[in-house]
Amino acid sequence: MLKRLRHRSPGDIAFAVFLALSCGLILFVTLYPVYFVMIASVSDPTLVATGRVSFWPRGWSWFGYEQIFADSRIWTGYRNTLLYTVAGTALNLLVTLPAAYALSRREFAPRKVLMLFFAFTMFFSGGLIPTYLLYRDLNLLDNWAVFVLPSAVNVFNLIIARAFFENSLPEEIFEAATIDGANYFQFFAKIAIPLSMAIISVIGLYYLVQHWNDFFTGLVFVRTYDRQPLQIVLRDILISNQAFAGGAGGAGGTGGSYAQQYADQIKYGVIVVSTLPIIVLYPFLQRYFEKGVMIGSVKG
Amino acid sequence: MRKALTATAAVVAGGLVLAGCTSGGDDGADDGGNGGGGETIQILVLKHPLTGPMSDMDWVAQLEEMADVTIEWEEVSADWDQKKSTMLAAGDIPDLVVGVNAITDSDLVTFNGLFEDLSDDLDALPNVQGMFEAVPETEVMATQPEGEVFSLPSYRRFWPQTATRQYINQQWLDNLGLEMPTTWDELFEVLKAFKDEDANGNGDAGDEIPMDWSPTGTGGFGFFQPSAFLGSLGLPITGGGGAGYFVEDGEVGNFFTDERYRDVVEFLHDCYAEGLISQEVMTQDYSAYQSVGRGNGDDATVGFSWGWTASDRFGAQLAPQYAATAPMAAPGADASDVVWSYDNYSLNYGPNSITMSAQTDARDASLRVIDAFYDQDISVQVLWGDIGPNIEETGENAYTVLPPADETSDPSTWKWTTSLADNGPMWIRDDIEVVLPSDLQEANDQAEPLADALANVDPVEDVFPAEFFSLSAEDSSTVSLNNTNFLAIAMQNWATWITEGGAEAGWDDYVAQLEAAGVPQNVEIYQGYYDEYIASLG
Amino acid sequence: MTLIEPTPVKAAGRRSRAATGAGVPPPRGLRRHFRRYWQLWVMAAPAIAFVAVFSYIPMYGIQLAFREFDFTAGLTGGEWVGLKYFRQFFESPQFWTLMRNTVVISVTTLVVGFIAPIALALLVNQVIGRSRKKFLQTATYLPHFISIVVIVGMLQVFLSPTSGLITRFLEGLGLTGVNFLGDPSAFVPVYVISEVWQHCGWNSIIYLAALASVDTQLYEAAKIDGAGRLSIVRHIDLPALIPTMIVLLILNMGGVLNAGFEKIFLMQNPLNLSVSEVISTYVYKIGILSNQFSYATAIGLFNTAINFVFLVVTNQIAKRVANTSLW
């Protein structure tokens, strides 16, 4: 360690110190609240709400988790969400990546018009009612495909992927491949994709999380409880225990202290239950962010 | 067009294997259709979030048998507003919609034609007819200006006349040798003593919060809030205050522009400036407010507050420390004029508790189901749960509501868990005997100190009867637009004036702003509806 | 010190333009175009079809902003009222407050929220050691998954004027008497800082991916030239991010009037209402809660139109200045 330091300029040492300090601060600032969610999910909610829990759980109880897992619907929810997420993300990538590649080709003249065609939909939409009527006509209401088909293209992700293809794929490779007789299909499948694993994993992650967190689709377009995703199930559990959080006013103001008391514990528990799987996934994608792996290896 | 769309979608879906699960809605295994027979009808029920599955309720089977139908339930308990507007606008509703105000008056006028007019079907609804005769208010509530009946209300009779009770920590009074305060001035002195003298005796003179109330939010007032003090000045509010409308001697007004409201704000500012009100009263959320009320073990932290019952507000452990109190008299006001928020209509009546689709294929079956809800035994069970586990039938027309079977629960939570409770359509007869559950008894007992003040309220001349108004589409949109605009100004001033003062200096300017934002226009609209309502009472 | 001026990214861009300019003559006629580019059309077709069906078909609903919502006459059958609802919005006593609050909140979020992830990505990229780097990445990405309800609940607990952890910490530093939840001037900072804290890590992922594609040979060359770490960041890493930055900046500018509804709504209290009422919360209160479909659609349309104008303008500027654009 010291040996390494000796070889460095004062600027580099200052830089290293600054780096270490800021990383430490960032770690604390981001990890503490996450830690807080975890201890709050097993602490007495009254103590949490009055700021008496800060570093260790107090008034330990598993009640929140018991309530969450006592609900058998949660497993159906997990299964559904998993299905929608996997199928949805697969379709997303299948549709988005080729389109992004096509739109990244500068010699493809219609791309300007097409980009405008896509970008326009990021802003203007017909609203919920016409969308509902369309889905009804397409027989998508209460159908699992509603979680997959309408969200097949996210224009934001399309634009990101296109920018990446446009800026990060060296044009010489394309020229060389063309000389070797590769057409667009072959170039896309054999060269562009392997060279773009970093962006593909980012876009894939964006889509994955979008599907994972989607509760609105289930809320508005699905009626059968068996087809509802995890987020709807958790939201129902959460709300059923937050019954009086909006003020006991509601329909006659008839109490419910018991339910209220545990609402917060369940609230924090729900965060843990619903995000754990997706958090675990991230490190697996991270290997694609290793500096320079792909391009270096292909070129070399 | 539709075919073209479907074809396009099929092409679009080409890459994806869609085999297996396609559009559905016919696998009714989970729909709770347990028994019954005859026709199948779909009912969407807006449940309280605590309420368990409909299939767990025995009375549902009785209802099906009585009406000779099989019911497929669609159970909604969260985010109904978002779901509803789409569903209604698309004209996609089930045969019946159940739940108090699941379909609101505003929906009834906006989605004109979607709901069945029941006024010519009353012959098929003997129980409903019976309710209209026995409790005429229900008929007024159900009837639209042109005489249509698009929805039916519920009536539950046993609820107290007000939701808000006032509590003071008796043990603290005793600890400090203080008398129960009866006026604002005395209250002020008592709260000051609470703050300065370590009222809970735990050695920490700084942990007492003399006064606290339920978060007001940004949309007007509700139960358990200091709008209760308006009654001290003889201003008769309903439902905790709402958007400020009230009726006094037959005149509609809005207290946000009434000088008595300014007096309350000034009194509260005096308290706040002395540190007698929780520093977080304007910013805390409901769970923080509830948690603070529960104190720390045996040490209470709150001295004076409002709630539904002492055990709900302060938790079972601390509830015995608190005494329910009578309204405080304001300085200069005549004690005999003191009133209290009159909530009888909102507590004992549930507007729009059941509506029927105008396009239903099962008209007669749906009517039979509606009527069965208003049957005596079914009504009691809708409110308190199944006869057997939850209710004991002690005689011909006598019932006892049993304590929760789950010992960790409390009676009010239990009620919401096991039945539709206040959300269901029902008619609780005036001539039956019911031994009430302990929470309701507690609420009734602790309302006793308020009885004199409530007796000063004339239920016709001094009550703003919002439940009985059916606003036209145009009026309803004007009213809500104006409300949104002026409440933003009013609630902002409410909070600033209490925490920082300035009510007196800013008052005239404020009133002018509120008037520009449409308060007088709304008052005028409501006066018209109020006059019509009086006329309809005959 | 040698500057490693032409980055691979820029170079690739220039060369490709040169290639198109010289090698591929503009196609004469449609048939020729399709013969040459049918594969690109095939690749783009599914996305075009999905967007056409699911985004463009429902767009007829936009006319609701110009019509009276009339259920009996159908969605598009209501009486044509032109700009009535737009006028109603402009003439509302709240209009200027709403506009001011919306712009202040969203522009502040936009600026801070744009810079922070870039800084974070550059920082994380400097950390030496795979596992340390991975850990830091994962840690910063975690808060993104906490739901808004819980975030606001945590803000309540941490910032409580009497018992809050952060309040007490700041009191220790001598900063007393600030009511972060009630003071209107604290609303925007609290909103923006918590927003950046929550999404900074997540938003930096895209930049990390861009950094991953920097040619390692450049680093080697820079090291041989004796460049310090800071100058490597400045002259290699940062330029590598520029194309991504521009695209994201353009896209963000299209959100100039978007202030997150749910979080603001949950953070509202009567004390901060003067700065926390924004277009989306107003639409919610007026539209969703009282069936004002036409009015809500009109306000929404106004909102998106402004956003779209900003997008188009930024795009044109980017095209001129940075030679990058969405179209």
mmCIF file of C-alpha atoms in Angstrom, chain B residues 409-537:
data_model
loop_
_atom_site.group_PDB
_atom_site.id
_atom_site.type_symbol
_atom_site.label_atom_id
_atom_site.label_comp_id
_atom_site.label_asym_id
_atom_site.label_seq_id
_atom_site.Cartn_x
_atom_site.Cartn_y
_atom_site.Cartn_z
ATOM 1 C CA SER B 409 -58.439 -7.730 17.790
ATOM 2 C CA ASP B 410 -60.667 -4.952 19.075
ATOM 3 C CA PRO B 411 -64.408 -4.696 18.393
ATOM 4 C CA SER B 412 -64.290 -2.025 15.740
ATOM 5 C CA THR B 413 -61.464 -3.632 13.796
ATOM 6 C CA TRP B 414 -63.238 -6.962 14.143
ATOM 7 C CA LYS B 415 -66.425 -5.600 12.673
ATOM 8 C CA TRP B 416 -64.614 -4.266 9.621
ATOM 9 C CA THR B 417 -62.686 -7.505 9.220
ATOM 10 C CA THR B 418 -65.621 -9.869 9.181
ATOM 11 C CA SER B 419 -68.329 -7.977 7.338
ATOM 12 C CA LEU B 420 -69.113 -5.083 5.044
ATOM 13 C CA ALA B 421 -69.888 -3.046 8.161
ATOM 14 C CA ASP B 422 -70.725 0.609 7.542
ATOM 15 C CA ASN B 423 -70.027 0.182 3.836
ATOM 16 C CA GLY B 424 -72.929 -2.153 3.120
ATOM 17 C CA PRO B 425 -76.505 -1.460 2.110
ATOM 18 C CA MET B 426 -78.773 -2.136 5.098
ATOM 19 C CA TRP B 427 -81.792 -1.073 7.056
ATOM 20 C CA ILE B 428 -81.414 -1.498 10.806
ATOM 21 C CA ARG B 429 -84.975 -1.378 12.082
ATOM 22 C CA ASP B 430 -85.875 1.087 14.787
ATOM 23 C CA ASP B 431 -87.918 -1.531 16.636
ATOM 24 C CA ILE B 432 -85.253 -4.173 17.158
ATOM 25 C CA GLU B 433 -83.144 -4.538 20.266
ATOM 26 C CA VAL B 434 -79.389 -4.781 19.946
ATOM 27 C CA VAL B 435 -76.806 -5.113 22.679
ATOM 28 C CA LEU B 436 -74.084 -3.008 21.089
ATOM 29 C CA PRO B 437 -70.394 -3.947 20.871
ATOM 30 C CA SER B 438 -68.169 -2.306 23.446
ATOM 31 C CA ASP B 439 -66.594 0.236 21.070
ATOM 32 C CA LEU B 440 -69.955 1.656 20.139
ATOM 33 C CA GLN B 441 -71.010 1.691 23.770
ATOM 34 C CA GLU B 442 -67.840 3.534 24.630
ATOM 35 C CA ALA B 443 -68.472 6.043 21.848
ATOM 36 C CA ASN B 444 -72.011 6.607 23.034
ATOM 37 C CA ASP B 445 -70.976 6.914 26.692
ATOM 38 C CA GLN B 446 -68.182 9.346 25.978
ATOM 39 C CA ALA B 447 -70.485 11.516 23.877
ATOM 40 C CA GLU B 448 -72.558 12.196 26.963
ATOM 41 C CA PRO B 449 -70.789 15.432 28.011
ATOM 42 C CA LEU B 450 -71.644 16.759 24.537
ATOM 43 C CA ALA B 451 -75.361 16.090 24.874
ATOM 44 C CA ASP B 452 -76.352 19.632 25.900
ATOM 45 C CA ALA B 453 -74.411 21.206 23.078
ATOM 46 C CA LEU B 454 -75.890 18.772 20.584
ATOM 47 C CA ALA B 455 -79.375 19.484 21.923
ATOM 48 C CA ASN B 456 -78.808 23.126 20.949
ATOM 49 C CA VAL B 457 -78.558 22.055 17.325
ATOM 50 C CA ASP B 458 -81.803 22.097 15.398
ATOM 51 C CA PRO B 459 -81.464 19.135 12.994
ATOM 52 C CA VAL B 460 -83.232 21.089 10.250
ATOM 53 C CA GLU B 461 -82.461 24.766 10.852
ATOM 54 C CA ASP B 462 -78.850 24.355 11.976
ATOM 55 C CA VAL B 463 -77.508 21.448 9.953
ATOM 56 C CA PHE B 464 -75.920 21.562 6.526
ATOM 57 C CA PRO B 465 -77.490 18.431 5.036
ATOM 58 C CA ALA B 466 -75.008 17.646 2.277
ATOM 59 C CA GLU B 467 -76.155 14.018 2.210
ATOM 60 C CA PHE B 468 -79.563 15.076 0.905
ATOM 61 C CA PHE B 469 -78.407 17.281 -1.964
ATOM 62 C CA SER B 470 -78.298 15.994 -5.515
ATOM 63 C CA LEU B 471 -76.356 18.625 -7.417
ATOM 64 C CA SER B 472 -76.788 19.032 -11.154
ATOM 65 C CA ALA B 473 -73.726 18.323 -13.290
ATOM 66 C CA GLU B 474 -73.103 22.017 -13.824
ATOM 67 C CA ASP B 475 -73.483 22.992 -10.166
ATOM 68 C CA SER B 476 -71.371 20.108 -9.030
ATOM 69 C CA SER B 477 -68.534 21.162 -11.295
ATOM 70 C CA THR B 478 -68.784 24.829 -10.290
ATOM 71 C CA VAL B 479 -68.847 23.937 -6.622
ATOM 72 C CA SER B 480 -65.869 21.616 -6.735
ATOM 73 C CA LEU B 481 -63.839 24.001 -8.875
ATOM 74 C CA ASN B 482 -64.463 26.863 -6.456
ATOM 75 C CA ASN B 483 -63.801 24.646 -3.469
ATOM 76 C CA THR B 484 -60.419 23.554 -4.787
ATOM 77 C CA ASN B 485 -59.474 27.135 -5.522
ATOM 78 C CA PHE B 486 -60.496 28.725 -2.249
ATOM 79 C CA LEU B 487 -59.448 25.870 0.056
ATOM 80 C CA ALA B 488 -55.876 26.179 -1.174
ATOM 81 C CA ILE B 489 -55.850 29.770 0.079
ATOM 82 C CA ALA B 490 -57.852 29.090 3.214
ATOM 83 C CA MET B 491 -55.864 26.115 4.511
ATOM 84 C CA GLN B 492 -52.599 27.897 3.858
ATOM 85 C CA ASN B 493 -53.752 30.855 5.931
ATOM 86 C CA TRP B 494 -55.097 28.567 8.614
ATOM 87 C CA ALA B 495 -51.682 27.012 9.093
ATOM 88 C CA THR B 496 -49.694 30.209 8.860
ATOM 89 C CA TRP B 497 -51.968 32.172 11.162
ATOM 90 C CA ILE B 498 -51.797 29.546 13.860
ATOM 91 C CA THR B 499 -48.058 29.070 13.728
ATOM 92 C CA GLU B 500 -47.051 32.664 13.020
ATOM 93 C CA GLY B 501 -50.079 34.825 13.791
ATOM 94 C CA GLY B 502 -51.407 37.661 11.663
ATOM 95 C CA ALA B 503 -55.038 36.639 11.404
ATOM 96 C CA GLU B 504 -56.330 40.007 12.522
ATOM 97 C CA ALA B 505 -54.162 42.059 10.184
ATOM 98 C CA GLY B 506 -54.667 39.805 7.201
ATOM 99 C CA TRP B 507 -58.341 39.024 7.635
ATOM 100 C CA ASP B 508 -59.990 41.538 5.282
ATOM 101 C CA ASP B 509 -57.588 40.840 2.486
ATOM 102 C CA TYR B 510 -58.079 37.115 2.983
ATOM 103 C CA VAL B 511 -61.865 37.366 2.910
ATOM 104 C CA ALA B 512 -61.633 39.327 -0.327
ATOM 105 C CA GLN B 513 -59.467 36.585 -1.868
ATOM 106 C CA LEU B 514 -61.867 33.867 -0.806
ATOM 107 C CA GLU B 515 -64.792 35.783 -2.191
ATOM 108 C CA ALA B 516 -62.981 36.216 -5.482
ATOM 109 C CA ALA B 517 -62.304 32.485 -5.516
ATOM 110 C CA GLY B 518 -66.027 31.763 -5.454
ATOM 111 C CA VAL B 519 -67.152 31.273 -1.847
ATOM 112 C CA PRO B 520 -70.287 33.438 -2.209
ATOM 113 C CA GLN B 521 -71.188 31.681 -5.471
ATOM 114 C CA ASN B 522 -71.043 28.297 -3.780
ATOM 115 C CA VAL B 523 -73.004 29.514 -0.776
ATOM 116 C CA GLU B 524 -75.693 30.748 -3.123
ATOM 117 C CA ILE B 525 -75.833 27.438 -4.989
ATOM 118 C CA TYR B 526 -76.099 25.519 -1.752
ATOM 119 C CA GLN B 527 -78.769 27.874 -0.423
ATOM 120 C CA GLY B 528 -80.903 26.910 -3.416
ATOM 121 C CA TYR B 529 -80.496 23.210 -2.730
ATOM 122 C CA TYR B 530 -81.091 23.742 0.959
ATOM 123 C CA ASP B 531 -84.359 25.544 0.261
ATOM 124 C CA GLU B 532 -85.462 22.716 -2.039
ATOM 125 C CA TYR B 533 -84.587 20.220 0.651
ATOM 126 C CA ILE B 534 -86.673 22.086 3.229
ATOM 127 C CA ALA B 535 -89.535 22.146 0.761
ATOM 128 C CA SER B 536 -89.234 18.394 0.192
ATOM 129 C CA LEU B 537 -89.568 17.791 3.932
#
